[in-house]
Amino acid sequence: EVQLLESGGGLVQPGGSLRLSCAASGFTFSSYSMTWVRQAPGKGLEWVSAISGGAGVPYYADYVKGRFTISRDNSKNTLNLQMNSLRADDTAVYYCAREISYSSGWYRPFGKWGQGTLVTVSS
Amino acid sequence: DIQMTQSPSSLSASVGDRVTITCQASQDISKYLNWYQQKPGKAPKLLIYDASNLETGVPSRFSGSGSGTDFTFTISSLQPEDIATYYCQQNYNLWTFGHGTKVEIK
């Protein structure tokens, strides 16, 4: 069974940093692209960042480019998101998700999701 | 960037009703459109991918259609367990979600 378990969320002051992790199990982690999606309280879904399987090519939404860094450790089946220069509008539940392998697109839909971890940016 | 316009933002329907949600892309995205269901306090769930393909295990009352810029998501007979917010998402160039449609029971 595929499982994704996020950790690392919490309360941080504006300008601060936080590192999220997602522990994956139940599949060959290195073979899949992984992504982070966030949801601000009471708001919709927002794609944040993704990283390809294999070579680990990163992709970022414009509003986090230069502040967030996505990485993966295939030996530990772990996805990470280093978040720096955090702002109040980064407050959200952050979900880790895995692509589906059977979609025909280059950028694939997200078929498996974790339960999310809450990041609160406030003084 | 590709923008996704989803409508309506909310709807109320009776059990057994046919429910339709539309999603319009700001440019041609071919068939690269997906639909997700999110229940309160839960992670999203993929229902439809590549515009019309039903994800494994998803009930057949859910369906999707469209290509290019205009897409439709349909629940053929609304059930109480379908109460949720539904999102479209393009994956033609990176990923963008629509703003969501909250479905309630009348």
mmCIF file of C-alpha atoms in Angstrom:
data_model
loop_
_atom_site.group_PDB
_atom_site.id
_atom_site.type_symbol
_atom_site.label_atom_id
_atom_site.label_comp_id
_atom_site.label_asym_id
_atom_site.label_seq_id
_atom_site.Cartn_x
_atom_site.Cartn_y
_atom_site.Cartn_z
ATOM 1 C CA GLU A 1 0.000 0.000 0.000
ATOM 2 C CA VAL A 2 1.286 3.434 -0.958
ATOM 3 C CA GLN A 3 1.795 5.703 2.036
ATOM 4 C CA LEU A 4 2.975 9.299 2.207
ATOM 5 C CA LEU A 5 3.578 10.855 5.599
ATOM 6 C CA GLU A 6 4.439 14.537 5.900
ATOM 7 C CA SER A 7 6.226 16.075 8.871
ATOM 8 C CA GLY A 8 7.975 19.268 9.847
ATOM 9 C CA GLY A 9 5.101 21.714 9.955
ATOM 10 C CA GLY A 10 4.645 24.194 12.758
ATOM 11 C CA LEU A 11 4.621 27.835 13.771
ATOM 12 C CA VAL A 12 7.364 30.069 12.379
ATOM 13 C CA GLN A 13 7.899 33.823 12.395
ATOM 14 C CA PRO A 14 7.829 35.864 9.193
ATOM 15 C CA GLY A 15 11.243 35.703 7.533
ATOM 16 C CA GLY A 16 11.979 32.374 9.156
ATOM 17 C CA SER A 17 12.688 28.950 7.710
ATOM 18 C CA LEU A 18 11.139 25.521 7.936
ATOM 19 C CA ARG A 19 11.934 22.149 6.378
ATOM 20 C CA LEU A 20 9.123 19.786 5.463
ATOM 21 C CA SER A 21 9.661 16.099 4.828
ATOM 22 C CA CYS A 22 7.533 13.388 3.282
ATOM 23 C CA ALA A 23 8.307 9.750 4.050
ATOM 24 C CA ALA A 24 7.194 7.454 1.245
ATOM 25 C CA SER A 25 6.564 3.725 1.329
ATOM 26 C CA GLY A 26 4.826 1.006 -0.643
ATOM 27 C CA PHE A 27 6.320 1.860 -4.057
ATOM 28 C CA THR A 28 9.631 2.368 -5.865
ATOM 29 C CA PHE A 29 10.160 5.965 -4.765
ATOM 30 C CA SER A 30 12.987 6.799 -7.183
ATOM 31 C CA SER A 31 10.795 6.000 -10.196
ATOM 32 C CA TYR A 32 8.137 8.627 -9.539
ATOM 33 C CA SER A 33 7.911 12.383 -9.730
ATOM 34 C CA MET A 34 6.791 13.911 -6.462
ATOM 35 C CA THR A 35 5.130 17.194 -5.705
ATOM 36 C CA TRP A 36 4.068 19.623 -2.967
ATOM 37 C CA VAL A 37 0.609 21.211 -3.049
ATOM 38 C CA ARG A 38 -0.634 23.656 -0.435
ATOM 39 C CA GLN A 39 -3.985 24.883 0.765
ATOM 40 C CA ALA A 40 -4.385 28.067 2.782
ATOM 41 C CA PRO A 41 -7.114 27.965 5.448
ATOM 42 C CA GLY A 42 -10.510 28.010 3.746
ATOM 43 C CA LYS A 43 -8.961 28.401 0.300
ATOM 44 C CA GLY A 44 -8.310 26.251 -2.765
ATOM 45 C CA LEU A 45 -5.451 24.030 -3.840
ATOM 46 C CA GLU A 46 -2.212 25.585 -5.058
ATOM 47 C CA TRP A 47 0.670 23.730 -6.677
ATOM 48 C CA VAL A 48 4.002 24.648 -5.055
ATOM 49 C CA SER A 49 6.864 22.545 -6.389
ATOM 50 C CA ALA A 50 7.676 19.221 -8.002
ATOM 51 C CA ILE A 51 10.714 17.078 -8.635
ATOM 52 C CA SER A 52 11.127 14.436 -11.311
ATOM 53 C CA GLY A 53 12.035 10.858 -10.637
ATOM 54 C CA GLY A 54 15.512 9.720 -11.580
ATOM 55 C CA ALA A 55 17.576 12.875 -12.233
ATOM 56 C CA GLY A 56 15.502 14.925 -9.817
ATOM 57 C CA VAL A 57 14.775 17.954 -11.993
ATOM 58 C CA PRO A 58 12.979 20.586 -9.851
ATOM 59 C CA TYR A 59 10.023 22.739 -10.816
ATOM 60 C CA TYR A 60 8.665 25.710 -8.866
ATOM 61 C CA ALA A 61 5.638 27.960 -8.880
ATOM 62 C CA ASP A 62 6.633 31.590 -9.421
ATOM 63 C CA TYR A 63 5.533 32.651 -5.945
ATOM 64 C CA VAL A 64 8.049 30.336 -4.224
ATOM 65 C CA LYS A 65 10.903 30.484 -6.714
ATOM 66 C CA GLY A 66 14.089 31.603 -4.970
ATOM 67 C CA ARG A 67 12.640 30.972 -1.498
ATOM 68 C CA PHE A 68 11.753 27.248 -1.527
ATOM 69 C CA THR A 69 13.994 24.325 -2.512
ATOM 70 C CA ILE A 70 12.669 20.866 -3.257
ATOM 71 C CA SER A 71 14.898 17.812 -2.960
ATOM 72 C CA ARG A 72 14.660 14.078 -2.664
ATOM 73 C CA ASP A 73 16.731 11.338 -1.048
ATOM 74 C CA ASN A 74 16.020 8.164 -2.962
ATOM 75 C CA SER A 75 18.099 6.097 -0.522
ATOM 76 C CA LYS A 76 15.770 7.121 2.303
ATOM 77 C CA ASN A 77 12.542 7.337 0.265
ATOM 78 C CA THR A 78 12.114 10.907 1.432
ATOM 79 C CA LEU A 79 10.924 14.106 -0.236
ATOM 80 C CA ASN A 80 11.898 17.453 1.278
ATOM 81 C CA LEU A 81 10.878 21.077 0.965
ATOM 82 C CA GLN A 82 13.189 23.708 2.422
ATOM 83 C CA MET A 83 11.202 26.898 2.924
ATOM 84 C CA ASN A 84 13.087 30.147 3.545
ATOM 85 C CA SER A 85 11.987 33.778 3.844
ATOM 86 C CA LEU A 86 8.538 32.652 4.885
ATOM 87 C CA ARG A 87 5.645 35.085 4.660
ATOM 88 C CA ALA A 88 2.210 35.169 6.225
ATOM 89 C CA ASP A 89 0.656 34.138 2.922
ATOM 90 C CA ASP A 90 2.676 30.902 2.990
ATOM 91 C CA THR A 91 0.425 29.758 5.840
ATOM 92 C CA ALA A 92 -1.248 26.585 4.624
ATOM 93 C CA VAL A 93 -1.567 22.857 4.888
ATOM 94 C CA TYR A 94 1.197 21.397 2.733
ATOM 95 C CA TYR A 95 0.473 18.103 0.999
ATOM 96 C CA CYS A 96 3.011 15.726 -0.476
ATOM 97 C CA ALA A 97 1.721 13.837 -3.520
ATOM 98 C CA ARG A 98 2.881 11.271 -6.051
ATOM 99 C CA GLU A 99 2.229 11.274 -9.780
ATOM 100 C CA ILE A 100 0.336 8.550 -11.565
ATOM 101 C CA SER A 101 2.467 6.657 -14.047
ATOM 102 C CA TYR A 102 -0.253 5.847 -16.564
ATOM 103 C CA SER A 103 -1.178 9.341 -17.703
ATOM 104 C CA SER A 104 0.099 10.311 -21.139
ATOM 105 C CA GLY A 105 1.263 13.814 -20.290
ATOM 106 C CA TRP A 106 4.770 15.013 -19.517
ATOM 107 C CA TYR A 107 3.480 16.601 -16.308
ATOM 108 C CA ARG A 108 1.311 13.983 -14.661
ATOM 109 C CA PRO A 109 -1.670 14.168 -12.289
ATOM 110 C CA PHE A 110 -1.307 13.444 -8.596
ATOM 111 C CA GLY A 111 -2.770 10.068 -7.727
ATOM 112 C CA LYS A 112 -1.584 9.524 -4.148
ATOM 113 C CA TRP A 113 -1.596 12.112 -1.375
ATOM 114 C CA GLY A 114 -0.395 12.391 2.185
ATOM 115 C CA GLN A 115 -2.564 13.760 4.980
ATOM 116 C CA GLY A 116 -0.812 17.138 5.032
ATOM 117 C CA THR A 117 1.182 19.168 7.533
ATOM 118 C CA LEU A 118 0.191 22.648 8.706
ATOM 119 C CA VAL A 119 2.604 25.543 8.374
ATOM 120 C CA THR A 120 1.664 28.739 10.194
ATOM 121 C CA VAL A 121 3.689 31.883 9.573
ATOM 122 C CA SER A 122 2.923 34.450 12.244
ATOM 123 C CA SER A 123 4.609 36.672 14.760
ATOM 124 C CA ASP B 1 0.979 30.816 -17.049
ATOM 125 C CA ILE B 2 -2.183 28.862 -17.769
ATOM 126 C CA GLN B 3 -5.241 30.038 -15.845
ATOM 127 C CA MET B 4 -8.186 27.785 -15.068
ATOM 128 C CA THR B 5 -11.690 29.217 -14.701
ATOM 129 C CA GLN B 6 -14.069 26.869 -12.939
ATOM 130 C CA SER B 7 -17.801 27.389 -12.537
ATOM 131 C CA PRO B 8 -19.975 27.543 -10.613
ATOM 132 C CA SER B 9 -18.144 28.255 -7.361
ATOM 133 C CA SER B 10 -20.880 26.430 -5.489
ATOM 134 C CA LEU B 11 -24.070 24.549 -6.205
ATOM 135 C CA SER B 12 -26.884 22.897 -4.333
ATOM 136 C CA ALA B 13 -28.664 19.870 -5.780
ATOM 137 C CA SER B 14 -30.944 17.062 -4.671
ATOM 138 C CA VAL B 15 -29.951 13.443 -4.268
ATOM 139 C CA GLY B 16 -30.294 11.772 -7.646
ATOM 140 C CA ASP B 17 -29.795 14.985 -9.629
ATOM 141 C CA ARG B 18 -27.363 15.324 -12.484
ATOM 142 C CA VAL B 19 -24.606 17.777 -11.570
ATOM 143 C CA THR B 20 -22.336 19.520 -14.063
ATOM 144 C CA ILE B 21 -19.226 21.606 -13.433
ATOM 145 C CA THR B 22 -17.283 23.381 -16.145
ATOM 146 C CA CYS B 23 -13.640 24.369 -16.407
ATOM 147 C CA GLN B 24 -12.110 26.656 -19.006
ATOM 148 C CA ALA B 25 -8.397 26.956 -19.697
ATOM 149 C CA SER B 26 -6.788 30.233 -20.786
ATOM 150 C CA GLN B 27 -5.113 28.421 -23.674
ATOM 151 C CA ASP B 28 -5.342 25.099 -25.509
ATOM 152 C CA ILE B 29 -4.338 22.315 -23.099
ATOM 153 C CA SER B 30 -5.332 19.403 -25.348
ATOM 154 C CA LYS B 31 -6.664 16.626 -23.099
ATOM 155 C CA TYR B 32 -4.484 17.416 -20.070
ATOM 156 C CA LEU B 33 -7.221 18.156 -17.584
ATOM 157 C CA ASN B 34 -7.925 16.336 -14.337
ATOM 158 C CA TRP B 35 -10.645 16.438 -11.695
ATOM 159 C CA TYR B 36 -10.183 15.999 -7.953
ATOM 160 C CA GLN B 37 -12.619 15.598 -5.079
ATOM 161 C CA GLN B 38 -11.816 16.980 -1.644
ATOM 162 C CA LYS B 39 -13.922 16.303 1.424
ATOM 163 C CA PRO B 40 -13.590 18.538 4.499
ATOM 164 C CA GLY B 41 -10.404 17.885 6.451
ATOM 165 C CA LYS B 42 -9.176 15.343 3.931
ATOM 166 C CA ALA B 43 -6.576 15.232 1.190
ATOM 167 C CA PRO B 44 -7.769 15.582 -2.412
ATOM 168 C CA LYS B 45 -8.576 12.469 -4.403
ATOM 169 C CA LEU B 46 -8.031 12.063 -8.128
ATOM 170 C CA LEU B 47 -11.257 11.118 -9.923
ATOM 171 C CA ILE B 48 -10.666 11.790 -13.625
ATOM 172 C CA TYR B 49 -7.412 12.165 -15.553
ATOM 173 C CA ASP B 50 -6.665 13.075 -19.171
ATOM 174 C CA ALA B 51 -10.093 14.740 -19.378
ATOM 175 C CA SER B 52 -12.171 11.585 -19.486
ATOM 176 C CA ASN B 53 -10.363 8.635 -17.912
ATOM 177 C CA LEU B 54 -11.874 7.327 -14.700
ATOM 178 C CA GLU B 55 -9.309 6.625 -11.995
ATOM 179 C CA THR B 56 -9.339 3.063 -10.671
ATOM 180 C CA GLY B 57 -12.002 2.475 -8.035
ATOM 181 C CA VAL B 58 -13.961 5.657 -8.771
ATOM 182 C CA PRO B 59 -17.720 5.107 -9.243
ATOM 183 C CA SER B 60 -18.987 5.272 -12.797
ATOM 184 C CA ARG B 61 -21.467 8.055 -11.962
ATOM 185 C CA PHE B 62 -18.480 10.402 -12.271
ATOM 186 C CA SER B 63 -17.407 11.356 -15.775
ATOM 187 C CA GLY B 64 -15.447 13.981 -17.649
ATOM 188 C CA SER B 65 -15.320 15.303 -21.182
ATOM 189 C CA GLY B 66 -13.804 18.007 -23.318
ATOM 190 C CA SER B 67 -10.579 19.011 -25.018
ATOM 191 C CA GLY B 68 -8.732 22.160 -25.968
ATOM 192 C CA THR B 69 -10.000 24.883 -23.635
ATOM 193 C CA ASP B 70 -13.425 23.696 -22.479
ATOM 194 C CA PHE B 71 -14.075 20.803 -20.137
ATOM 195 C CA THR B 72 -17.017 19.360 -18.237
ATOM 196 C CA PHE B 73 -17.283 17.202 -15.139
ATOM 197 C CA THR B 74 -20.538 15.369 -14.453
ATOM 198 C CA ILE B 75 -22.042 13.432 -11.581
ATOM 199 C CA SER B 76 -24.885 11.515 -13.216
ATOM 200 C CA SER B 77 -26.840 10.881 -10.017
ATOM 201 C CA LEU B 78 -25.737 12.853 -6.967
ATOM 202 C CA GLN B 79 -25.276 10.793 -3.812
ATOM 203 C CA PRO B 80 -24.960 12.046 -0.208
ATOM 204 C CA GLU B 81 -21.326 10.902 -0.086
ATOM 205 C CA ASP B 82 -20.505 13.163 -3.049
ATOM 206 C CA ILE B 83 -20.709 16.251 -0.864
ATOM 207 C CA ALA B 84 -17.298 17.803 -1.376
ATOM 208 C CA THR B 85 -15.361 20.466 -3.210
ATOM 209 C CA TYR B 86 -14.285 19.563 -6.739
ATOM 210 C CA TYR B 87 -11.233 21.004 -8.475
ATOM 211 C CA CYS B 88 -10.096 20.911 -12.061
ATOM 212 C CA GLN B 89 -6.356 20.913 -12.775
ATOM 213 C CA GLN B 90 -4.372 21.374 -15.961
ATOM 214 C CA ASN B 91 -1.166 19.415 -16.435
ATOM 215 C CA TYR B 92 -0.299 20.600 -19.939
ATOM 216 C CA ASN B 93 2.385 22.972 -18.676
ATOM 217 C CA LEU B 94 3.268 22.397 -15.054
ATOM 218 C CA TRP B 95 0.100 22.319 -12.970
ATOM 219 C CA THR B 96 -2.677 24.791 -12.197
ATOM 220 C CA PHE B 97 -5.851 24.201 -10.213
ATOM 221 C CA GLY B 98 -9.209 25.815 -10.709
ATOM 222 C CA HIS B 99 -10.700 27.625 -7.719
ATOM 223 C CA GLY B 100 -13.054 24.800 -6.845
ATOM 224 C CA THR B 101 -16.770 24.051 -6.815
ATOM 225 C CA LYS B 102 -18.459 23.287 -3.515
ATOM 226 C CA VAL B 103 -21.272 20.774 -3.977
ATOM 227 C CA GLU B 104 -24.007 20.642 -1.358
ATOM 228 C CA ILE B 105 -27.239 18.708 -0.932
ATOM 229 C CA LYS B 106 -30.460 20.683 -1.268
#
